[in-house]
Amino acid sequence: MREATPDPPAVVSMDDAVVAPALRDAHVHPYSGMDFAALIAFGVARVRDLGSRLGAGEPLPRPADCADPLPEIELGGPFFDRPGPPRLSLAARWDSAEELPGLLDDAVTRGARWIKLYAAFPQELFGFMVREAHRRGLRVALHPAPGGAEAAIRAGVDELEHLACLVPDGDGSKRGTHVLNHRWAHRDPDARWPNLPPGTRLCPTLVVQRKLIEHAASAWAFPGVPGNLAAFWRRMPTTARPWSEQEIAWARAAEPRMHETLLRLADSGVTLVVGSDTPNPGVLPGQGLWEEMCLLVRAGIDPALVFWSTCVRPPAWPASGDDPLMFLSLPSVRSFLAGEPGPVAPVLATLLRGCVFVPNGAGVSESVSQEAR
């Protein structure tokens, strides 16, 4: 490991630590003022951006030395939602299909590797968008509307986001979170939806459902969430008003149905991709990924599969002496293996770019350097 400063090497005592590959959060929306240091504090060395303004409206954070606890960012492009004025600030403005290739070119220029189709993107354009994206070396994720997953799979979409959204289409007149929860809560135990073919990549984001239930029960007080994020989410349709007791009950009844279904899908050969959807309501950087991992274990997914699906390197690790590492306490390992709910403790330290980042009490990392061995 390189020595980043002329200061003497620091010695970090980590008795009974478990050394493991660092983690990758596969579903993040980086935003202005995001606490990137909190990601490093929880051992997250890489994030996949699935919709942000980084590289366009906002500068891309670039680490300079050991003073910068920043993860590697797999850059994404904007959302592609319905035509016309965007509903969300992260979505691209487009009015006709002829404009879409140019917007994909812009994403490539930014350095994007993924683009994301949002719930209102027209299904009749799925195939066109996938072909144009793949021609440019971009992969395509989809946040499906009810009934949209089947069309997306036929079109060759690379990955589906959010298990909660994988419900059959109704009459098309009712949309939204409460409709999804109602469908899941009243799902017949013998029903086979969603029925995804083996090899389909799915990012479940169970933590979003958990956080919606927790914060709806507090009338969107968002305890522990930074004020600017809490204010932002209170303006969104899902959280703009208190949920009724019936709506909260539907969400609670939906959660175990989702867990049972996810275990069936994993057993059938669906490939799980682990991501948190930070900063979805109440999901915090770094901590949210560990909460997602624990929820997957609680749903019955094998802890080893969850871990190897989340770490930066696949099971063939170690492949390189430069790979990022994390140092875990034994109680944290035991909690994860048991699928215990949060709060999840930060890691003891994260090794990244030859720097050792040690979380302090506030969840912000400080760095120390070590000489090459």
CSV table of C-alpha atoms in Angstrom, one decimal:
chain,number,residue,atom,x,y,z
A,1,MET,CA,0.0,0.0,0.0
A,2,ARG,CA,1.3,3.4,-0.8
A,3,GLU,CA,2.2,6.0,1.7
A,4,ALA,CA,0.1,9.0,1.0
A,5,THR,CA,1.8,11.5,3.3
A,6,PRO,CA,5.3,11.9,4.9
A,7,ASP,CA,3.7,11.3,8.3
A,8,PRO,CA,4.7,8.0,10.1
A,9,PRO,CA,2.5,5.1,9.3
A,10,ALA,CA,-0.5,4.8,11.6
A,11,VAL,CA,-1.3,1.5,13.4
A,12,VAL,CA,-5.0,0.7,13.7
A,13,SER,CA,-5.8,-1.9,16.3
A,14,MET,CA,-8.6,-4.2,15.1
A,15,ASP,CA,-8.7,-7.2,17.4
A,16,ASP,CA,-11.1,-10.0,16.3
A,17,ALA,CA,-11.8,-8.2,13.0
A,18,VAL,CA,-13.0,-10.2,10.0
A,19,VAL,CA,-11.4,-9.1,6.8
A,20,ALA,CA,-13.6,-9.2,3.7
A,21,PRO,CA,-14.0,-7.6,0.2
A,22,ALA,CA,-15.6,-4.2,0.4
A,23,LEU,CA,-19.1,-3.7,-0.9
A,24,ARG,CA,-20.9,-2.3,-4.0
A,25,ASP,CA,-24.3,-0.7,-3.8
A,26,ALA,CA,-25.9,-1.4,-7.1
A,27,HIS,CA,-28.7,1.2,-6.9
A,28,VAL,CA,-27.9,4.7,-5.8
A,29,HIS,CA,-29.0,8.2,-6.9
A,30,PRO,CA,-26.1,10.5,-6.0
A,31,TYR,CA,-27.3,14.0,-5.1
A,32,SER,CA,-25.8,17.3,-4.3
A,33,GLY,CA,-24.5,17.2,-0.7
A,34,MET,CA,-24.6,13.5,-0.4
A,35,ASP,CA,-22.6,12.1,2.5
A,36,PHE,CA,-20.2,9.9,0.5
A,37,ALA,CA,-18.1,9.4,3.6
A,38,ALA,CA,-21.0,7.5,5.2
A,39,LEU,CA,-20.7,5.0,2.3
A,40,ILE,CA,-17.0,4.4,3.1
A,41,ALA,CA,-17.9,4.2,6.8
A,42,PHE,CA,-20.1,1.2,6.1
A,43,GLY,CA,-17.5,-0.5,3.8
A,44,VAL,CA,-19.2,0.5,0.5
A,45,ALA,CA,-16.3,1.2,-1.9
A,46,ARG,CA,-18.3,1.3,-5.1
A,47,VAL,CA,-21.8,2.6,-6.1
A,48,ARG,CA,-23.8,2.2,-9.3
A,49,ASP,CA,-25.5,5.4,-10.2
A,50,LEU,CA,-29.0,4.6,-11.6
A,51,GLY,CA,-30.0,8.2,-12.3
A,52,SER,CA,-28.4,11.5,-11.3
A,53,ARG,CA,-27.1,14.8,-12.5
A,54,LEU,CA,-23.5,13.9,-11.9
A,55,GLY,CA,-21.3,14.8,-14.9
A,56,ALA,CA,-24.0,17.1,-16.3
A,57,GLY,CA,-25.6,19.5,-13.9
A,58,GLU,CA,-23.4,18.5,-10.9
A,59,PRO,CA,-19.6,17.9,-10.8
A,60,LEU,CA,-18.5,14.3,-10.4
A,61,PRO,CA,-16.7,13.8,-7.1
A,62,ARG,CA,-13.1,12.7,-7.7
A,63,PRO,CA,-10.9,11.6,-4.9
A,64,ALA,CA,-7.5,13.4,-4.6
A,65,ASP,CA,-5.8,11.6,-1.8
A,66,CYS,CA,-6.4,9.9,1.6
A,67,ALA,CA,-8.3,13.0,2.8
A,68,ASP,CA,-11.2,12.1,0.5
A,69,PRO,CA,-13.3,9.2,1.6
A,70,LEU,CA,-15.1,8.8,-1.7
A,71,PRO,CA,-16.3,5.6,-3.3
A,72,GLU,CA,-15.8,4.7,-7.0
A,73,ILE,CA,-18.9,5.7,-9.0
A,74,GLU,CA,-20.2,3.7,-11.9
A,75,LEU,CA,-21.8,6.7,-13.6
A,76,GLY,CA,-25.3,6.5,-14.9
A,77,GLY,CA,-27.4,8.9,-17.0
A,78,PRO,CA,-30.7,10.5,-16.4
A,79,PHE,CA,-34.1,8.7,-16.0
A,80,PHE,CA,-36.1,8.3,-19.2
A,81,ASP,CA,-39.7,8.7,-18.1
A,82,ARG,CA,-42.8,9.8,-20.1
A,83,PRO,CA,-42.4,12.4,-22.9
A,84,GLY,CA,-43.0,16.0,-22.0
A,85,PRO,CA,-42.0,18.0,-18.9
A,86,PRO,CA,-40.2,15.7,-16.5
A,87,ARG,CA,-42.0,14.7,-13.3
A,88,LEU,CA,-38.7,14.3,-11.5
A,89,SER,CA,-35.6,16.5,-11.7
A,90,LEU,CA,-33.4,13.5,-12.5
A,91,ALA,CA,-35.4,12.7,-15.7
A,92,ALA,CA,-34.4,13.8,-19.2
A,93,ARG,CA,-36.8,16.0,-21.2
A,94,TRP,CA,-37.9,14.4,-24.4
A,95,ASP,CA,-40.9,14.9,-26.6
A,96,SER,CA,-40.5,12.4,-29.4
A,97,ALA,CA,-38.6,9.1,-30.0
A,98,GLU,CA,-36.4,10.9,-32.5
A,99,GLU,CA,-34.7,12.7,-29.6
A,100,LEU,CA,-33.8,9.6,-27.6
A,101,PRO,CA,-30.6,8.6,-29.5
A,102,GLY,CA,-29.2,12.0,-29.0
A,103,LEU,CA,-29.9,11.8,-25.3
A,104,LEU,CA,-28.1,8.5,-25.2
A,105,ASP,CA,-25.1,10.0,-26.9
A,106,ASP,CA,-25.1,12.7,-24.2
A,107,ALA,CA,-25.1,10.0,-21.6
A,108,VAL,CA,-22.1,8.3,-23.2
A,109,THR,CA,-20.3,11.6,-23.4
A,110,ARG,CA,-20.8,12.0,-19.6
A,111,GLY,CA,-19.2,8.6,-19.1
A,112,ALA,CA,-22.4,6.7,-18.2
A,113,ARG,CA,-22.5,3.0,-18.3
A,114,TRP,CA,-26.2,2.5,-17.5
A,115,ILE,CA,-29.4,4.2,-18.2
A,116,LYS,CA,-32.7,3.7,-16.5
A,117,LEU,CA,-36.2,3.6,-17.9
A,118,TYR,CA,-38.8,4.8,-15.4
A,119,ALA,CA,-42.3,3.7,-14.8
A,120,ALA,CA,-44.1,5.9,-17.4
A,121,PHE,CA,-41.7,5.2,-20.2
A,122,PRO,CA,-43.8,3.9,-23.1
A,123,GLN,CA,-43.7,0.1,-23.5
A,124,GLU,CA,-43.9,0.3,-27.2
A,125,LEU,CA,-40.4,2.0,-27.2
A,126,PHE,CA,-38.7,-0.6,-24.9
A,127,GLY,CA,-37.2,-2.5,-27.8
A,128,PHE,CA,-36.1,0.6,-29.6
A,129,MET,CA,-34.4,2.1,-26.5
A,130,VAL,CA,-32.6,-1.2,-25.6
A,131,ARG,CA,-31.3,-1.5,-29.2
A,132,GLU,CA,-30.0,2.0,-29.3
A,133,ALA,CA,-28.5,1.8,-25.8
A,134,HIS,CA,-26.7,-1.5,-26.5
A,135,ARG,CA,-25.3,-0.1,-29.7
A,136,ARG,CA,-23.6,2.5,-27.6
A,137,GLY,CA,-22.4,0.1,-24.9
A,138,LEU,CA,-25.0,1.2,-22.4
A,139,ARG,CA,-26.9,-1.3,-20.3
A,140,VAL,CA,-30.6,-0.7,-19.5
A,141,ALA,CA,-32.4,-0.9,-16.1
A,142,LEU,CA,-36.1,-0.6,-15.8
A,143,HIS,CA,-38.4,0.5,-13.0
A,144,PRO,CA,-41.5,-1.2,-14.3
A,145,ALA,CA,-45.1,-0.1,-14.2
A,146,PRO,CA,-47.6,-2.9,-13.4
A,147,GLY,CA,-47.5,-5.4,-16.1
A,148,GLY,CA,-44.4,-3.9,-17.7
A,149,ALA,CA,-41.8,-6.5,-16.7
A,150,GLU,CA,-42.9,-9.1,-19.3
A,151,ALA,CA,-42.6,-6.6,-22.2
A,152,ALA,CA,-39.2,-5.4,-20.8
A,153,ILE,CA,-37.8,-9.0,-20.7
A,154,ARG,CA,-39.0,-9.5,-24.3
A,155,ALA,CA,-37.2,-6.3,-25.3
A,156,GLY,CA,-33.9,-7.4,-23.8
A,157,VAL,CA,-33.8,-5.0,-20.8
A,158,ASP,CA,-30.7,-5.9,-18.7
A,159,GLU,CA,-32.2,-5.6,-15.2
A,160,LEU,CA,-35.4,-5.0,-13.4
A,161,GLU,CA,-35.6,-2.7,-10.3
A,162,HIS,CA,-37.9,-3.1,-7.3
A,163,LEU,CA,-39.7,-6.4,-6.5
A,164,ALA,CA,-42.6,-4.3,-5.2
A,165,CYS,CA,-43.3,-3.1,-8.7
A,166,LEU,CA,-43.6,-6.5,-10.3
A,167,VAL,CA,-47.4,-6.9,-10.1
A,168,PRO,CA,-49.7,-7.7,-13.0
A,169,ASP,CA,-51.5,-4.9,-14.8
A,170,GLY,CA,-55.0,-4.0,-13.7
A,171,ASP,CA,-57.3,-1.8,-15.7
A,172,GLY,CA,-54.5,0.8,-16.0
A,173,SER,CA,-56.5,3.5,-14.3
A,174,LYS,CA,-55.0,3.2,-10.8
A,175,ARG,CA,-51.3,3.6,-10.1
A,176,GLY,CA,-49.0,4.3,-7.2
A,177,THR,CA,-47.6,2.8,-4.1
A,178,HIS,CA,-50.9,2.0,-2.4
A,179,VAL,CA,-52.1,0.1,-5.4
A,180,LEU,CA,-49.0,-2.0,-5.4
A,181,ASN,CA,-49.3,-2.7,-1.7
A,182,HIS,CA,-52.9,-3.6,-2.0
A,183,ARG,CA,-52.1,-6.1,-4.8
A,184,TRP,CA,-49.4,-7.7,-2.8
A,185,ALA,CA,-51.4,-7.8,0.4
A,186,HIS,CA,-54.3,-9.6,-1.4
A,187,ARG,CA,-52.1,-11.8,-3.5
A,188,ASP,CA,-53.3,-15.4,-3.6
A,189,PRO,CA,-50.7,-17.6,-1.8
A,190,ASP,CA,-50.7,-20.0,-4.8
A,191,ALA,CA,-50.2,-17.2,-7.3
A,192,ARG,CA,-47.1,-17.4,-9.5
A,193,TRP,CA,-46.6,-13.8,-10.3
A,194,PRO,CA,-44.2,-12.4,-10.9
A,195,ASN,CA,-43.0,-15.2,-13.1
A,196,LEU,CA,-39.5,-14.3,-14.3
A,197,PRO,CA,-37.3,-16.6,-16.5
A,198,PRO,CA,-34.1,-18.0,-15.0
A,199,GLY,CA,-31.2,-15.6,-15.5
A,200,THR,CA,-33.3,-12.4,-15.2
A,201,ARG,CA,-31.4,-9.8,-13.1
A,202,LEU,CA,-33.5,-8.3,-10.3
A,203,CYS,CA,-32.6,-5.6,-7.8
A,204,PRO,CA,-35.3,-6.2,-5.1
A,205,THR,CA,-34.8,-3.1,-2.8
A,206,LEU,CA,-36.7,-4.7,0.1
A,207,VAL,CA,-35.3,-1.9,2.3
A,208,VAL,CA,-37.5,0.7,0.5
A,209,GLN,CA,-40.7,-1.2,1.6
A,210,ARG,CA,-39.3,-1.5,5.2
A,211,LYS,CA,-38.5,2.2,5.4
A,212,LEU,CA,-41.8,3.3,3.9
A,213,ILE,CA,-43.6,1.3,6.6
A,214,GLU,CA,-41.4,2.7,9.4
A,215,HIS,CA,-41.7,6.3,8.3
A,216,ALA,CA,-45.4,6.2,7.4
A,217,ALA,CA,-46.1,5.0,11.0
A,218,SER,CA,-44.3,8.2,12.2
A,219,ALA,CA,-46.4,10.4,9.9
A,220,TRP,CA,-43.3,11.2,7.9
A,221,ALA,CA,-41.3,12.6,10.8
A,222,PHE,CA,-38.2,10.9,9.3
A,223,PRO,CA,-36.2,10.6,12.5
A,224,GLY,CA,-32.5,10.4,11.9
A,225,VAL,CA,-32.8,11.6,8.3
A,226,PRO,CA,-31.1,14.9,7.3
A,227,GLY,CA,-33.6,17.8,7.2
A,228,ASN,CA,-33.0,18.6,3.5
A,229,LEU,CA,-33.8,15.1,2.5
A,230,ALA,CA,-36.8,14.9,4.8
A,231,ALA,CA,-38.2,18.1,3.3
A,232,PHE,CA,-37.6,16.8,-0.2
A,233,TRP,CA,-39.5,13.5,0.4
A,234,ARG,CA,-42.4,15.2,2.1
A,235,ARG,CA,-43.1,17.0,-1.2
A,236,MET,CA,-43.2,13.7,-3.1
A,237,PRO,CA,-46.6,12.1,-3.9
A,238,THR,CA,-45.9,8.9,-1.9
A,239,THR,CA,-45.2,10.8,1.3
A,240,ALA,CA,-47.0,14.1,0.7
A,241,ARG,CA,-49.9,13.2,3.1
A,242,PRO,CA,-50.2,10.8,6.1
A,243,TRP,CA,-51.0,7.2,5.2
A,244,SER,CA,-54.2,5.9,6.7
A,245,GLU,CA,-54.2,3.0,9.0
A,246,GLN,CA,-55.6,0.8,6.2
A,247,GLU,CA,-52.8,1.9,3.8
A,248,ILE,CA,-50.1,1.1,6.4
A,249,ALA,CA,-51.8,-2.3,7.1
A,250,TRP,CA,-51.6,-3.1,3.4
A,251,ALA,CA,-47.9,-2.3,3.3
A,252,ARG,CA,-47.2,-4.4,6.3
A,253,ALA,CA,-49.2,-7.4,4.9
A,254,ALA,CA,-47.4,-7.0,1.5
A,255,GLU,CA,-43.9,-7.2,3.0
A,256,PRO,CA,-43.9,-11.0,3.9
A,257,ARG,CA,-45.5,-11.8,0.6
A,258,MET,CA,-42.7,-10.1,-1.2
A,259,HIS,CA,-40.1,-12.0,0.9
A,260,GLU,CA,-41.8,-15.4,0.1
A,261,THR,CA,-41.9,-14.5,-3.6
A,262,LEU,CA,-38.3,-13.4,-3.7
A,263,LEU,CA,-37.1,-16.7,-2.2
A,264,ARG,CA,-39.1,-18.6,-4.9
A,265,LEU,CA,-37.5,-16.4,-7.6
A,266,ALA,CA,-34.0,-16.9,-6.3
A,267,ASP,CA,-34.6,-20.7,-6.2
A,268,SER,CA,-35.9,-20.6,-9.8
A,269,GLY,CA,-32.6,-19.1,-11.1
A,270,VAL,CA,-33.3,-15.3,-11.0
A,271,THR,CA,-30.1,-13.4,-10.4
A,272,LEU,CA,-30.2,-11.1,-7.4
A,273,VAL,CA,-28.5,-7.7,-7.7
A,274,VAL,CA,-28.1,-6.0,-4.3
A,275,GLY,CA,-28.9,-2.3,-4.1
A,276,SER,CA,-30.5,0.1,-1.6
A,277,ASP,CA,-32.1,2.8,-3.8
A,278,THR,CA,-30.4,5.5,-1.6
A,279,PRO,CA,-31.8,8.1,-0.9
A,280,ASN,CA,-35.4,6.7,-1.2
A,281,PRO,CA,-37.5,7.8,1.8
A,282,GLY,CA,-35.4,7.2,4.9
A,283,VAL,CA,-32.7,5.1,3.2
A,284,LEU,CA,-29.3,6.4,4.3
A,285,PRO,CA,-26.0,6.0,2.5
A,286,GLY,CA,-24.1,2.9,3.4
A,287,GLN,CA,-26.4,1.8,6.3
A,288,GLY,CA,-29.2,1.2,3.8
A,289,LEU,CA,-27.2,-1.3,1.9
A,290,TRP,CA,-26.5,-3.4,5.0
A,291,GLU,CA,-30.2,-3.2,5.9
A,292,GLU,CA,-31.1,-4.5,2.4
A,293,MET,CA,-28.6,-7.3,2.9
A,294,CYS,CA,-30.1,-8.3,6.3
A,295,LEU,CA,-33.6,-8.2,4.8
A,296,LEU,CA,-32.5,-10.6,2.0
A,297,VAL,CA,-31.2,-13.0,4.6
A,298,ARG,CA,-34.4,-12.7,6.7
A,299,ALA,CA,-36.3,-13.5,3.5
A,300,GLY,CA,-34.5,-16.8,3.4
A,301,ILE,CA,-31.7,-16.0,0.9
A,302,ASP,CA,-28.4,-17.8,1.7
A,303,PRO,CA,-26.1,-15.3,3.5
A,304,ALA,CA,-23.1,-16.3,1.4
A,305,LEU,CA,-25.1,-15.6,-1.8
A,306,VAL,CA,-26.2,-12.2,-0.5
A,307,PHE,CA,-22.6,-11.3,0.4
A,308,TRP,CA,-21.0,-12.4,-2.8
A,309,SER,CA,-23.7,-10.7,-4.8
A,310,THR,CA,-22.9,-7.4,-2.9
A,311,CYS,CA,-19.1,-7.4,-2.7
A,312,VAL,CA,-16.9,-5.6,-5.2
A,313,ARG,CA,-15.2,-8.8,-6.2
A,314,PRO,CA,-16.9,-12.1,-7.1
A,315,PRO,CA,-16.2,-15.4,-5.3
A,316,ALA,CA,-12.8,-15.7,-7.1
A,317,TRP,CA,-11.5,-13.0,-4.8
A,318,PRO,CA,-8.7,-12.1,-4.1
A,319,ALA,CA,-7.9,-11.2,-7.7
A,320,SER,CA,-5.7,-8.1,-7.1
A,321,GLY,CA,-3.7,-6.6,-4.3
A,322,ASP,CA,-5.4,-3.3,-5.0
A,323,ASP,CA,-8.9,-4.6,-4.2
A,324,PRO,CA,-10.8,-2.6,-1.6
A,325,LEU,CA,-11.3,-4.4,1.7
A,326,MET,CA,-13.4,-3.9,4.8
A,327,PHE,CA,-12.8,-4.9,8.4
A,328,LEU,CA,-15.9,-6.1,10.3
A,329,SER,CA,-16.5,-6.8,13.9
A,330,LEU,CA,-17.6,-10.3,14.9
A,331,PRO,CA,-20.9,-9.0,16.3
A,332,SER,CA,-21.6,-7.4,12.9
A,333,VAL,CA,-20.9,-10.6,11.1
A,334,ARG,CA,-23.2,-12.6,13.5
A,335,SER,CA,-26.0,-10.0,13.1
A,336,PHE,CA,-25.8,-10.3,9.3
A,337,LEU,CA,-25.7,-14.1,9.3
A,338,ALA,CA,-28.8,-14.0,11.5
A,339,GLY,CA,-30.6,-11.5,9.3
A,340,GLU,CA,-31.2,-9.3,12.3
A,341,PRO,CA,-32.8,-5.9,11.7
A,342,GLY,CA,-30.9,-2.7,12.1
A,343,PRO,CA,-29.4,-0.5,13.3
A,344,VAL,CA,-26.4,-1.8,11.4
A,345,ALA,CA,-23.0,-0.7,12.9
A,346,PRO,CA,-20.3,0.9,10.7
A,347,VAL,CA,-17.4,-1.3,9.8
A,348,LEU,CA,-14.2,-1.0,11.8
A,349,ALA,CA,-12.3,0.3,8.8
A,350,THR,CA,-12.3,0.4,5.0
A,351,LEU,CA,-9.1,0.0,2.9
A,352,LEU,CA,-9.5,1.9,-0.4
A,353,ARG,CA,-6.9,3.3,-2.8
A,354,GLY,CA,-4.2,2.3,-0.4
A,355,CYS,CA,-5.8,4.4,2.4
A,356,VAL,CA,-7.4,3.1,5.6
A,357,PHE,CA,-10.6,5.0,6.5
A,358,VAL,CA,-11.7,4.6,10.1
A,359,PRO,CA,-15.3,5.7,10.9
A,360,ASN,CA,-15.6,8.1,13.9
A,361,GLY,CA,-18.6,8.5,16.1
A,362,ALA,CA,-20.4,10.8,13.7
A,363,GLY,CA,-20.2,8.3,10.8
A,364,VAL,CA,-17.7,10.4,8.9
A,365,SER,CA,-14.4,8.7,8.0
A,366,GLU,CA,-10.9,9.9,8.8
A,367,SER,CA,-8.0,8.5,6.9
A,368,VAL,CA,-4.7,7.1,8.0
A,369,SER,CA,-1.9,5.9,5.8
A,370,GLN,CA,0.2,2.7,5.9
A,371,GLU,CA,3.4,1.8,4.2
A,372,ALA,CA,3.7,-0.9,1.6
A,373,ARG,CA,4.3,-4.3,3.1
